[in-house]
Coordinates of C-alpha atoms in Angstrom, one line a residue:
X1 CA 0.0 0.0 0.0
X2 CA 0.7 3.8 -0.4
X3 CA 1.5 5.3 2.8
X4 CA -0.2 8.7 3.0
X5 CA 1.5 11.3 5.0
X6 CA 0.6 15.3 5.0
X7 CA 0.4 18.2 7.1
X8 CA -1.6 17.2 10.5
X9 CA -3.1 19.3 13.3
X10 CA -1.2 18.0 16.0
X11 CA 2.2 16.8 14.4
X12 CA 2.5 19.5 12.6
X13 CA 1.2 22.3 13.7
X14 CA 0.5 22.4 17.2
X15 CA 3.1 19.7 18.4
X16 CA 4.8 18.4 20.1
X17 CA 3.8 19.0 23.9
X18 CA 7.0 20.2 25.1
X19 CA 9.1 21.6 27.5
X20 CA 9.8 25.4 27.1
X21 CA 12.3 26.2 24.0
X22 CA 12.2 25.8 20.4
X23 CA 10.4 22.8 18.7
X24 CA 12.8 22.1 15.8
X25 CA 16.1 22.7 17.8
X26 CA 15.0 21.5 21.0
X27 CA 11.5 19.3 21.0
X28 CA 12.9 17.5 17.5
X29 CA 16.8 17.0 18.5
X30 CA 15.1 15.1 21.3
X31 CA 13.2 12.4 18.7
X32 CA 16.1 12.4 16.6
X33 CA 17.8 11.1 20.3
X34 CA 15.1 9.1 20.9
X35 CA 15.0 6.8 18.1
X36 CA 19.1 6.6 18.5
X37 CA 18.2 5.5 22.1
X38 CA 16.6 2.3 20.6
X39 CA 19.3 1.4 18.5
X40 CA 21.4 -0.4 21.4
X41 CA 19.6 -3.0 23.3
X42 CA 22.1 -2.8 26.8
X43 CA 22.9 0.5 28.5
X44 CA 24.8 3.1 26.5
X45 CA 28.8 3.6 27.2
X46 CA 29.5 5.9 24.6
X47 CA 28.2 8.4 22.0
X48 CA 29.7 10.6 19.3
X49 CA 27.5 13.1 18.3
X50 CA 28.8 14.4 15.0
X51 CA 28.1 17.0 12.3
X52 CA 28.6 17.9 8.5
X53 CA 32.5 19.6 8.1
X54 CA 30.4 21.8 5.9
X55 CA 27.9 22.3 8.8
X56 CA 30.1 24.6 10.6
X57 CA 26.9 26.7 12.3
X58 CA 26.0 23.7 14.0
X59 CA 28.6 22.9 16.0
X60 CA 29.3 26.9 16.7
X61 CA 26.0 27.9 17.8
X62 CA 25.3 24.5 19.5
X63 CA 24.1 25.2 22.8
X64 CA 21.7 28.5 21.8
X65 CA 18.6 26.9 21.6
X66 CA 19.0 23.7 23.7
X67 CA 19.7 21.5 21.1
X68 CA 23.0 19.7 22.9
X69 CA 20.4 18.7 25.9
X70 CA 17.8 17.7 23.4
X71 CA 20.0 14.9 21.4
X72 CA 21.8 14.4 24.4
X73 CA 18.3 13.7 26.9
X74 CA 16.7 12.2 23.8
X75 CA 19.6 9.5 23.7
X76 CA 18.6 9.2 27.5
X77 CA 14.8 8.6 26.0
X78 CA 13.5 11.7 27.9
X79 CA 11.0 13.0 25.6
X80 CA 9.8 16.5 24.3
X81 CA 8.0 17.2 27.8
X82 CA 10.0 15.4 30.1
X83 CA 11.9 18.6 32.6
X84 CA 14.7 16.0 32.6
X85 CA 16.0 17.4 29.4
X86 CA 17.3 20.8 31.1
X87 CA 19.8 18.4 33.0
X88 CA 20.8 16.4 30.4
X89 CA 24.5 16.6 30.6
X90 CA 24.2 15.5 34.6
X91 CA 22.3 12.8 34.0
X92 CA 24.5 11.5 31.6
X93 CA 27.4 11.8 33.4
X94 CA 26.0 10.2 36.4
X95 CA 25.2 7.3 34.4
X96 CA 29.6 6.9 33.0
X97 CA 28.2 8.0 29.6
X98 CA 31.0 8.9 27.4
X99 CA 29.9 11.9 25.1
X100 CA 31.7 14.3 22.3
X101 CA 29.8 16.6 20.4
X102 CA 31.8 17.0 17.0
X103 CA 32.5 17.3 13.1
X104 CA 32.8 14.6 11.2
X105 CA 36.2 13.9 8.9
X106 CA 33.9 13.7 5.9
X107 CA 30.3 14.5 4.7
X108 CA 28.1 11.9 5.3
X109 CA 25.8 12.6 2.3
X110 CA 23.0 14.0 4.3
X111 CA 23.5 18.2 4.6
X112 CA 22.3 19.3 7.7
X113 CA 22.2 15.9 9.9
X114 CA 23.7 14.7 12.5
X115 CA 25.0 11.4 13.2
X116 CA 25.1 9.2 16.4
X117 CA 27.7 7.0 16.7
X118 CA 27.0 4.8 19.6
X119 CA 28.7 1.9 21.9
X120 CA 26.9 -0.6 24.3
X121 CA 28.4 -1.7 27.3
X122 CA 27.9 -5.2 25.7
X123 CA 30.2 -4.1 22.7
X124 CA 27.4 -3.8 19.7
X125 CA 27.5 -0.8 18.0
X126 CA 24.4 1.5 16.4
X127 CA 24.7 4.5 14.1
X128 CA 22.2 6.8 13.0
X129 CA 21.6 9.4 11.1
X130 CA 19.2 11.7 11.3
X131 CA 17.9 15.5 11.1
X132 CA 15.4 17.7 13.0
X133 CA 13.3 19.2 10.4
X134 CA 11.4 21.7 12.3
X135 CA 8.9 22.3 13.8
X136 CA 9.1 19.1 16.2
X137 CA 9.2 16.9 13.1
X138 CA 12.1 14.5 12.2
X139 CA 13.8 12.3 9.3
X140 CA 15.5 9.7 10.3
X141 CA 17.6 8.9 6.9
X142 CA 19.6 5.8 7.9
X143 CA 20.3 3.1 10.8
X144 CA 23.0 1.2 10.6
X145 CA 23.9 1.9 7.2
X146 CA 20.1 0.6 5.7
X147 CA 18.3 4.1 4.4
X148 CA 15.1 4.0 6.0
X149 CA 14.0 7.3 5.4
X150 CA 11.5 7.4 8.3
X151 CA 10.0 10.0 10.1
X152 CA 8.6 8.6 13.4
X153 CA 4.9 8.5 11.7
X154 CA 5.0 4.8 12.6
X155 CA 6.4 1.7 14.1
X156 CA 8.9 0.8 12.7
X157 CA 10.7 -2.6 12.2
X158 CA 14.3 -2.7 10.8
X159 CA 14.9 -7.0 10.1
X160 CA 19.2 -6.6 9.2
X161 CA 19.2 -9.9 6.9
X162 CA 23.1 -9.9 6.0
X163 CA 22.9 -13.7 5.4
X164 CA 19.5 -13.0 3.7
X165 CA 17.6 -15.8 5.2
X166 CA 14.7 -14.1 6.7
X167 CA 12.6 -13.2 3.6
X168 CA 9.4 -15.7 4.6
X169 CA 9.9 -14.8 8.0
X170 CA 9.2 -11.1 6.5
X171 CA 6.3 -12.3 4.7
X172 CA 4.3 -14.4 7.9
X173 CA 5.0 -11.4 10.1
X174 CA 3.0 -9.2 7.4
X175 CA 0.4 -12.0 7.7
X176 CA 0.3 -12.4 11.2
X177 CA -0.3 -8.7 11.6
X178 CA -2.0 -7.6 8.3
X179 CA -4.8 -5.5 10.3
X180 CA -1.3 -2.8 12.2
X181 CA 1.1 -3.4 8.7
X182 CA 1.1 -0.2 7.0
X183 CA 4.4 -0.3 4.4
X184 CA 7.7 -1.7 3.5
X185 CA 10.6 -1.7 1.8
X186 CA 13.4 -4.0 1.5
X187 CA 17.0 -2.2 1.9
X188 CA 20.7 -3.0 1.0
X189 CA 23.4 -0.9 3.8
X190 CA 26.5 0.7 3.0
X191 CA 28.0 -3.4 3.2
X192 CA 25.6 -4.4 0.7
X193 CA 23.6 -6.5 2.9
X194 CA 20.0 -7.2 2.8
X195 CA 17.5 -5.4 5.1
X196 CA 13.6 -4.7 5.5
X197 CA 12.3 -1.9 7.6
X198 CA 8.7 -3.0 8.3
X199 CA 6.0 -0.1 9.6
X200 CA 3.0 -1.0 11.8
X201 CA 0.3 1.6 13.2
X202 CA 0.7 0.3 16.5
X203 CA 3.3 -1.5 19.2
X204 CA 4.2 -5.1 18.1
X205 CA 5.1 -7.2 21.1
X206 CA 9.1 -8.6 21.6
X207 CA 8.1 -11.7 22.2
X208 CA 6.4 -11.9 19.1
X209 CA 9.4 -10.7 16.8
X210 CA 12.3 -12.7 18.9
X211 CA 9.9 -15.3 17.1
X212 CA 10.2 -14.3 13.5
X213 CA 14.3 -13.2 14.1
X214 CA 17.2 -13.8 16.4
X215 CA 17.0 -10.9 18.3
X216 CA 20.4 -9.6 17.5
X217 CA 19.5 -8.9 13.8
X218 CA 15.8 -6.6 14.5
X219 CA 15.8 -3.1 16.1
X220 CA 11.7 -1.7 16.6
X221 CA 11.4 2.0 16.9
X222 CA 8.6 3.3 18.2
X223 CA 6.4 6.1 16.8
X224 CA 6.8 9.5 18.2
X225 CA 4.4 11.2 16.7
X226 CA 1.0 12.0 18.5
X227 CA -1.4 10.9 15.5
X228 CA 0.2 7.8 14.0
X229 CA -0.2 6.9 10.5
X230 CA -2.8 4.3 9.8
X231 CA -3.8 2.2 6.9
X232 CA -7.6 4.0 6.8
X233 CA -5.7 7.3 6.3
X234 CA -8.0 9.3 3.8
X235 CA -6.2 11.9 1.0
X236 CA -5.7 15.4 2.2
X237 CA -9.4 17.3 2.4
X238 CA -8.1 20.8 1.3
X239 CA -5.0 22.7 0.6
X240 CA -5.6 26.8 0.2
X241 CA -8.7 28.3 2.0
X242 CA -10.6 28.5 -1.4
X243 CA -11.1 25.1 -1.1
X244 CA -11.7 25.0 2.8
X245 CA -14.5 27.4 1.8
X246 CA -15.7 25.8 -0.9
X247 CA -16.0 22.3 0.3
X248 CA -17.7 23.9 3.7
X249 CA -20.4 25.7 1.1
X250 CA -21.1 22.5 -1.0
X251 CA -21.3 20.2 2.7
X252 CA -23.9 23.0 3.7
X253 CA -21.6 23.2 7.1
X254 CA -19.6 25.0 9.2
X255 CA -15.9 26.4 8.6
X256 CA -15.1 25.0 11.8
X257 CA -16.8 21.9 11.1
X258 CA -14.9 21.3 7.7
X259 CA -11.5 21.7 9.5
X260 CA -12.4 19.3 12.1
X261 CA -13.6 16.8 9.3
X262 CA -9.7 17.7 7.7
X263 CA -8.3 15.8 11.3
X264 CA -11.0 13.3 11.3
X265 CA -9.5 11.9 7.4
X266 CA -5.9 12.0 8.5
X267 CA -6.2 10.7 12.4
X268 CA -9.5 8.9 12.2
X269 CA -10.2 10.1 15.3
X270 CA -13.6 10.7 16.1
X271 CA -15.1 14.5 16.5
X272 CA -14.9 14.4 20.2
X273 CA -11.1 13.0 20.3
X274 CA -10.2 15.8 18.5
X275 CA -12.0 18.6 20.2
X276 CA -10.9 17.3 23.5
X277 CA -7.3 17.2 21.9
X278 CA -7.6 21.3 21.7
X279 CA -9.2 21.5 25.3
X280 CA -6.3 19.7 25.8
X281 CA -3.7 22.2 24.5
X282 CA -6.1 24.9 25.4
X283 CA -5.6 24.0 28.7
X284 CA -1.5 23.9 28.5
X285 CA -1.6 27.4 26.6
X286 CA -3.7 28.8 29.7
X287 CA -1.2 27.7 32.2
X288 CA 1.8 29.1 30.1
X289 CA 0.9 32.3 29.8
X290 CA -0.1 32.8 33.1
X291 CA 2.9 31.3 34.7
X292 CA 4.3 34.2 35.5
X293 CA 2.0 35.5 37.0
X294 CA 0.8 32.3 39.2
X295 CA 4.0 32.0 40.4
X296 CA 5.3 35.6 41.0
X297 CA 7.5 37.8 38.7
X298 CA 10.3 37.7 41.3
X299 CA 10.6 34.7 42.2
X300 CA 10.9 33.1 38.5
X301 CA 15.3 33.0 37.7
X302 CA 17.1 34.6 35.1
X303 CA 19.3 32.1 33.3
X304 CA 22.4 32.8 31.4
X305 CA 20.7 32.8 28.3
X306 CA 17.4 34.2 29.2
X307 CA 16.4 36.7 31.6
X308 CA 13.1 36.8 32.3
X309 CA 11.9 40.4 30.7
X310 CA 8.3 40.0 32.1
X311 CA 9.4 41.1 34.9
X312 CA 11.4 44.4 33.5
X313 CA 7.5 45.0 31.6
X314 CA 6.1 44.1 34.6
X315 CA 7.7 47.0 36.9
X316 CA 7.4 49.2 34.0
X317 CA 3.6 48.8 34.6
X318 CA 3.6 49.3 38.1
X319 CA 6.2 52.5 38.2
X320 CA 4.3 54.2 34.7
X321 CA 1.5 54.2 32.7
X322 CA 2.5 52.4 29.7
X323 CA 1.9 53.8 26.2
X324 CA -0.1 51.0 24.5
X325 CA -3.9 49.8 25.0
X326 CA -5.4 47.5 27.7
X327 CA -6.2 45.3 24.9
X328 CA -1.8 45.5 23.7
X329 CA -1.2 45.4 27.4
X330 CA -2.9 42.2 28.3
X331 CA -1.5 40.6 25.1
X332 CA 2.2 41.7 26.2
X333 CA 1.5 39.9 29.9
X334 CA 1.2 36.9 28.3
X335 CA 3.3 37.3 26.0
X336 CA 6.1 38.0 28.2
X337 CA 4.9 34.6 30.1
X338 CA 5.5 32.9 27.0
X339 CA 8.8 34.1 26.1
X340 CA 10.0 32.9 29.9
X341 CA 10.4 29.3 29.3
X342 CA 9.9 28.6 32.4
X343 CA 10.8 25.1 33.3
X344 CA 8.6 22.0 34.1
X345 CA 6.0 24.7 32.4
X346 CA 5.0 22.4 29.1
X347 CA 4.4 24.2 25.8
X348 CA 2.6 23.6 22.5
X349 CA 4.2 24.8 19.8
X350 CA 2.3 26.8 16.7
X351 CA 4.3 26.7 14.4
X352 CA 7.7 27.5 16.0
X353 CA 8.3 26.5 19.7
X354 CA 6.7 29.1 21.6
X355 CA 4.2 30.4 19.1
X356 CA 1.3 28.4 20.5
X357 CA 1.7 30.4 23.1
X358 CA 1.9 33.9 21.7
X359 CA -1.0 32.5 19.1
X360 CA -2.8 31.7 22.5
X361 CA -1.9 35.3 24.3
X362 CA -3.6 37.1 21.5
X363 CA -6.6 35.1 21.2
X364 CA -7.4 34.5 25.5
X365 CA -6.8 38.6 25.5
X366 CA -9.1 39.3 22.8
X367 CA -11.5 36.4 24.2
X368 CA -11.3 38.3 27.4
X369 CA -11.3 42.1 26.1
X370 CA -14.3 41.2 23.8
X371 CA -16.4 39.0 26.1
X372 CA -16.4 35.8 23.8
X373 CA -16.8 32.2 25.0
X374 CA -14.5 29.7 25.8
X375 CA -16.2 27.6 22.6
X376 CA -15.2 30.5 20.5
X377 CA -11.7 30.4 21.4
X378 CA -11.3 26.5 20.6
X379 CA -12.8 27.6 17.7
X380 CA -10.3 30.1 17.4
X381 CA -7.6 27.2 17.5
X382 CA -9.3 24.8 15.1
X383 CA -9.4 27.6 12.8
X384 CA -5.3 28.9 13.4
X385 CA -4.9 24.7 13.0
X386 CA -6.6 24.7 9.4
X387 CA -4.0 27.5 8.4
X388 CA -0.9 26.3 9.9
X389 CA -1.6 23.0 7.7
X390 CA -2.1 24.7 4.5
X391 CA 0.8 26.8 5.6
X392 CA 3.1 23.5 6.4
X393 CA 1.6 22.4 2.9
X394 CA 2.9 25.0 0.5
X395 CA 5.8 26.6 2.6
X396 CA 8.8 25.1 5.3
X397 CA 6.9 26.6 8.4
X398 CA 10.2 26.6 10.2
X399 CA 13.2 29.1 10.2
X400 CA 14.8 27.4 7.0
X401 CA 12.2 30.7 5.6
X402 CA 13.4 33.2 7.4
X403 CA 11.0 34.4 10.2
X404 CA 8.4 34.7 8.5
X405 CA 8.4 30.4 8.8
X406 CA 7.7 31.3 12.0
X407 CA 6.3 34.2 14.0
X408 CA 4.9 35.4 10.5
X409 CA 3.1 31.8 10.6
X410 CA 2.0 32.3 13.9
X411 CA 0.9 35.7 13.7
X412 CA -1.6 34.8 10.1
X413 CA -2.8 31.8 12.5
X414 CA -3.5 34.2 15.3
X415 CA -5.4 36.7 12.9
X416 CA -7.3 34.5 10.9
X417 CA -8.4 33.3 14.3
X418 CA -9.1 36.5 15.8
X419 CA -10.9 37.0 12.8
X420 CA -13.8 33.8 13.4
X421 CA -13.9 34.8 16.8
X422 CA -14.7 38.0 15.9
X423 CA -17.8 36.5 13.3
X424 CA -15.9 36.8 10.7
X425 CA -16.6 34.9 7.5
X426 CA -14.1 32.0 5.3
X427 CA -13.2 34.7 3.5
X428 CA -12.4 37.2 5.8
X429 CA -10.3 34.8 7.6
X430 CA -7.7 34.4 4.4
X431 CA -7.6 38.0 4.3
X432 CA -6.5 38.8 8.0
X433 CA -4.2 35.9 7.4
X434 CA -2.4 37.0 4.0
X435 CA -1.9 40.1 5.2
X436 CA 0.1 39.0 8.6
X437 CA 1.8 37.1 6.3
X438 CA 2.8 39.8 3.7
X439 CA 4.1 42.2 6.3
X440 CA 6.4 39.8 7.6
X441 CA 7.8 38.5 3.9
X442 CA 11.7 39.3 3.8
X443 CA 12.2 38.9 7.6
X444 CA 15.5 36.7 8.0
X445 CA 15.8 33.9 11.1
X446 CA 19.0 35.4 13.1
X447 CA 18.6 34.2 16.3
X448 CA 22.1 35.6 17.9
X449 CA 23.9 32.9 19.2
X450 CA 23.9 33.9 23.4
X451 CA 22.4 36.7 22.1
X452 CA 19.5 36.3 25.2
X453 CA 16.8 35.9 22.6
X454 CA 17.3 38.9 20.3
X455 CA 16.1 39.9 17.5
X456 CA 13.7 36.8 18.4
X457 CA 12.3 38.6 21.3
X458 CA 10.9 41.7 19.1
X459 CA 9.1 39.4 16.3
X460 CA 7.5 37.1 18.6
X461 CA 5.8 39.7 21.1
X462 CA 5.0 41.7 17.7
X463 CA 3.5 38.6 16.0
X464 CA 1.2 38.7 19.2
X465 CA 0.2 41.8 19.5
X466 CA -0.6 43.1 15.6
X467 CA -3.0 40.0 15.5
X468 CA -6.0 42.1 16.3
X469 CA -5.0 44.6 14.0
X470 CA -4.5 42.2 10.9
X471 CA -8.3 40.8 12.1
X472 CA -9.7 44.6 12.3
X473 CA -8.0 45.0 8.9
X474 CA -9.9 41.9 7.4
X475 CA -13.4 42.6 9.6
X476 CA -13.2 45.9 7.9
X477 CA -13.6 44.9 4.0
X478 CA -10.1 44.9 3.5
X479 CA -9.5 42.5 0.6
X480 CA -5.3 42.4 0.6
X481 CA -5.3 40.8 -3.3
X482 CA -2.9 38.1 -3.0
X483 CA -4.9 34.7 -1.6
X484 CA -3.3 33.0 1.5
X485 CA -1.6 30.1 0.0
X486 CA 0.3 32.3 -3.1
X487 CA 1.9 34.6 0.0
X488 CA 3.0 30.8 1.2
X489 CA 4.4 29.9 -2.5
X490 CA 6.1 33.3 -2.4
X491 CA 7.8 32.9 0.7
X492 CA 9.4 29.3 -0.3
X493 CA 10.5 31.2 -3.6
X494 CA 12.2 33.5 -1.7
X495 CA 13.6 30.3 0.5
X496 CA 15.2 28.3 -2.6
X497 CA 16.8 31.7 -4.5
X498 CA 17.9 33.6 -0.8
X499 CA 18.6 30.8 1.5
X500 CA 21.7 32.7 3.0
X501 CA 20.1 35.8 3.3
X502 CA 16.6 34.7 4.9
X503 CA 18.7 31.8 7.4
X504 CA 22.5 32.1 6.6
X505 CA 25.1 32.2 9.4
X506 CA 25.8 35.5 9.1
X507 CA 22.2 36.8 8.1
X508 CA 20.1 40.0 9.8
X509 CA 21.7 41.2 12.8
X510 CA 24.4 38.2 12.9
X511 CA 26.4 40.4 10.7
X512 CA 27.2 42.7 13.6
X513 CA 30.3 43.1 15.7
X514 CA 28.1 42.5 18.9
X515 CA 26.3 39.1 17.7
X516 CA 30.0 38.0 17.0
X517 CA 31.1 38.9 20.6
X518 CA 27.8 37.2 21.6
X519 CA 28.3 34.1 20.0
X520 CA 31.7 33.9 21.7
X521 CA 30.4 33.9 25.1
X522 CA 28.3 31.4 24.2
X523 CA 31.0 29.1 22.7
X524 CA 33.3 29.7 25.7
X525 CA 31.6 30.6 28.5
X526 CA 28.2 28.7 28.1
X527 CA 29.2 25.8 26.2
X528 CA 32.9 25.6 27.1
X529 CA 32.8 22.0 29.4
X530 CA 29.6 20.6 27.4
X531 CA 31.1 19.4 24.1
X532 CA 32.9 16.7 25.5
X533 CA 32.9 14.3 28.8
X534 CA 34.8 11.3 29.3
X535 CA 33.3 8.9 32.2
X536 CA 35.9 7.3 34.8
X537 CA 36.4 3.9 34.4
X538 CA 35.4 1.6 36.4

């Protein structure tokens, strides 16, 4: 069969649920670990991490966003949400693990990947490589040589057949679980040896496989996404919001409704699994941005790569009378909750790490400001869901745009959002969209590296807070020309012909003395005794 796989609700766009940070540099570098973790069968002695020579960003701003305690607690299986990630480098040093983060001596085919190298205290060896994508998602483009080209959607079965004797043992394991088998394919490694990597919709017990193989030649890797793929999964139900309209107008239903049907044909969840999924993240966003508040300004710590600026804004308010709005103001709270990371406080991403939860500061600050219902806020989020799948469908909704991948994403999500809340129609939701989107065309991604979350700081509270105006825009007539999803195709043109401009090394602000004297307290100050750690011996 054809395995279908496309833009989903919760992989994609509001996923994973996450500790505090970014979802493609922290949240995914913990999958890509994750599935490495499963490649050695007795406890872990030691681990190369390695990159590209030609990836020379990587290893230099490793550390900035989290990403050495994301492939580092993923190899520990902590997942996106466990707090145990923060510590990563303790726990695996109290356990003897051996670790170097590094380059490799040659390019391993794969630009932008990273490679585990790995070493069991029983001697057998794993190797995998792999590549946060964004976003939360993964590929995982080979283990142990075979090129699976996986991305976590499934369970997944890799048989390594090197004296190629299990090919009817392939074939009766099919048969024995016809009703979980989604695909497969069978694989030759780098020795030229015979493999299958076998993928299932759900968990497919040891005992059963140590049946089928000798347990030295099967690894099973579980799926890590939150909607798995299934053999029942039906085509994708719309790509731009012309059709989202139209196929709402000839069902004689709902907006709303039609986006929820969307979910229902790629999770085959029923209505009610899905709107209690978005209670569900509803309820996560709440709690983030009102940490701050629930547990005091002052008592929350600065880090040494993040202060916590809620509470500069939040003397501010108390000393002055601040020059915005009540509406700005409220939006700018929870905004500056969002931006703390706090901790052991879980996120949902939409699309980038934290833009679930400026998405969510706009729309609980209107929802408050304007007297709406709690139903028309999850609403609100099944509607910013619909866009950030058609957005994930025509564009990379991930920094590798510039930006405007990201808190431009988030900020059409939080207006066309806004703009149903509001009782707005199909159409005036594209509009409040395209035009968050046009104004933030161009942007580059430049996070400085130690740079305590400038220029990132700026876009994100901005993407937040000009929501309402993009929706006022739209609710007004306001017809902005260009329709949603041709803003998207003109963003990934600008992608392919000015990759180093919109996400380079030196792009935006990195160009600047100060980003450069940034980056090298992060390299030597931050990261200086994290690269590398050799456990005592025993």
């Amino acid at each position: 069969m054809t395995k279908l796989f496309y833009p989903d609700f919760f992989n994609d766009v509001f996923g994973p649920i996450m500790q505090p940070g970014s979802s493609g540099s922290f949240a995914g570098t913990s999958r890509v670990g994750r599935v490495a973790h499963y490649l050695i069968k007795s406890p872990l002695l030691r681990a190369a991490i390695s990159f590209n020579p030609s990836d020379k960003r990587h290893l230099r701003n490793l550390g900035n966003m989290m990403d050495d305690r994301g492939y580092l607690g993923g190899l520990q299986d902590f997942a996106p949400d466990d707090a145990r990630l923060f510590e990563a480098h303790t726990f695996a040093r109290e356990k003897g693990i051996s670790y170097e983060f590094t380059a490799l001596e040659e390019e391993n085919g794969y630009p932008g990947s990273v490679q585990f190298d790995l070493i069991g205290r029983d001697g057998r060896t794993g190797q995998l490589i792999g590549e946060s994508v964004g976003g939360g998602m993964i590929n995982i483009y080979e283990v142990n040589g075979y090129p699976i080209h996986w991305q976590a959607d499934t369970f997944g079965l890799l048989v390594q057949d090197a004296s190629g004797k299990y090919a009817d043992q392939v074939t009766d394991l099919i048969d024995r679980f016809e009703n979980e088998y989604i695909a497969q394919k069978q694989l030759k490694n780098k020795q030229d040896e015979f493999g299958y990597f076998i993928e299932f919709s759900s968990v497919l017990p040891e005992k059963e496989l140590e049946y089928f193989f000798e347990n030295a030649d099967f690894l099973f890797l579980p799926a890590l996404l939150p909607v798995v793929t299934t053999a029942g999964r039906k085509p994708q139900l719309f790509r731009t919001v012309d059709e989202w309209i139209e196929l709402s107008h000839n069902r004689q239903q709902s907006f709303v409704q039609t986006a929820i049907d969307y979910e229902k044909d790629f999770s085959g969840w029923s209505e009610s699994k899905i709107v209690a999924y978005f209670e569900k993240i509803s309820g996560i966003l709440n709690h983030q941005i009102h940490a701050l508040e629930e547990l005091g300004y002052e008592n929350v710590p600065d880090t040494p790569l993040l202060p916590v600026y809620g509470k500069h804004w939040n003397r501010y308010k108390h000393k002055s009378i601040q020059l915005v709005d009540s509406l700005t103001s409220r939006i700018m709270d929870y905004a500056y909750s969002t931006n703390a990371k706090i901790p052991g406080v879980v996120i949902v991403p939409g699309p980038m790490g934290t833009g679930g939860g400026y998405l969510y500061s706009a729309l609980e600050a209107v929802r408050e400001a304007r007297g709406f219902s709690h139903e028309k806020l999850i609403e609100g989020l099944i509607v910013a869901a619909g866009l950030g799948a058609i957005a994930f469908t025509h564009a990379h909704a991930s920094g590798a745009s510039g930006c405007v991948g990201e808190s431009g994403i988030c900020c059409a999500m939080a207006s066309g959002a806004i703009t149903w809340m509001a009782g707005g129609t199909g159409e005036q939701v594209q509009h409040a969209a395209s035009m968050a989107l046009q104004a933030n065309i161009g942007i580059p991604c430049d996070p400085i590296p130690g740079g305590l979350e400038f220029p990132c700081l700026t876009r994100t509270v901005r993407a937040a807070v000009t929501a309402p105006m993009y929706a006022d825009m739209a609710l007004s007539g306001i017809d902005p020309l260009i329709p949603y999803h041709e803003v998207l195709y003109a963003i990934e043109k600008n992608r392919q012909q000015n990759q180093n401009a919109v996400c380079g090394p030196l792009c935006g602000v990195n160009c600047t003395l100060t980003a450069q004297k940034c980056a090298l307290f992060l390299k030597d100050e931050v990261m200086g005794d994290q690269l590398k750690y050799t456990a005592p011996v025993n």
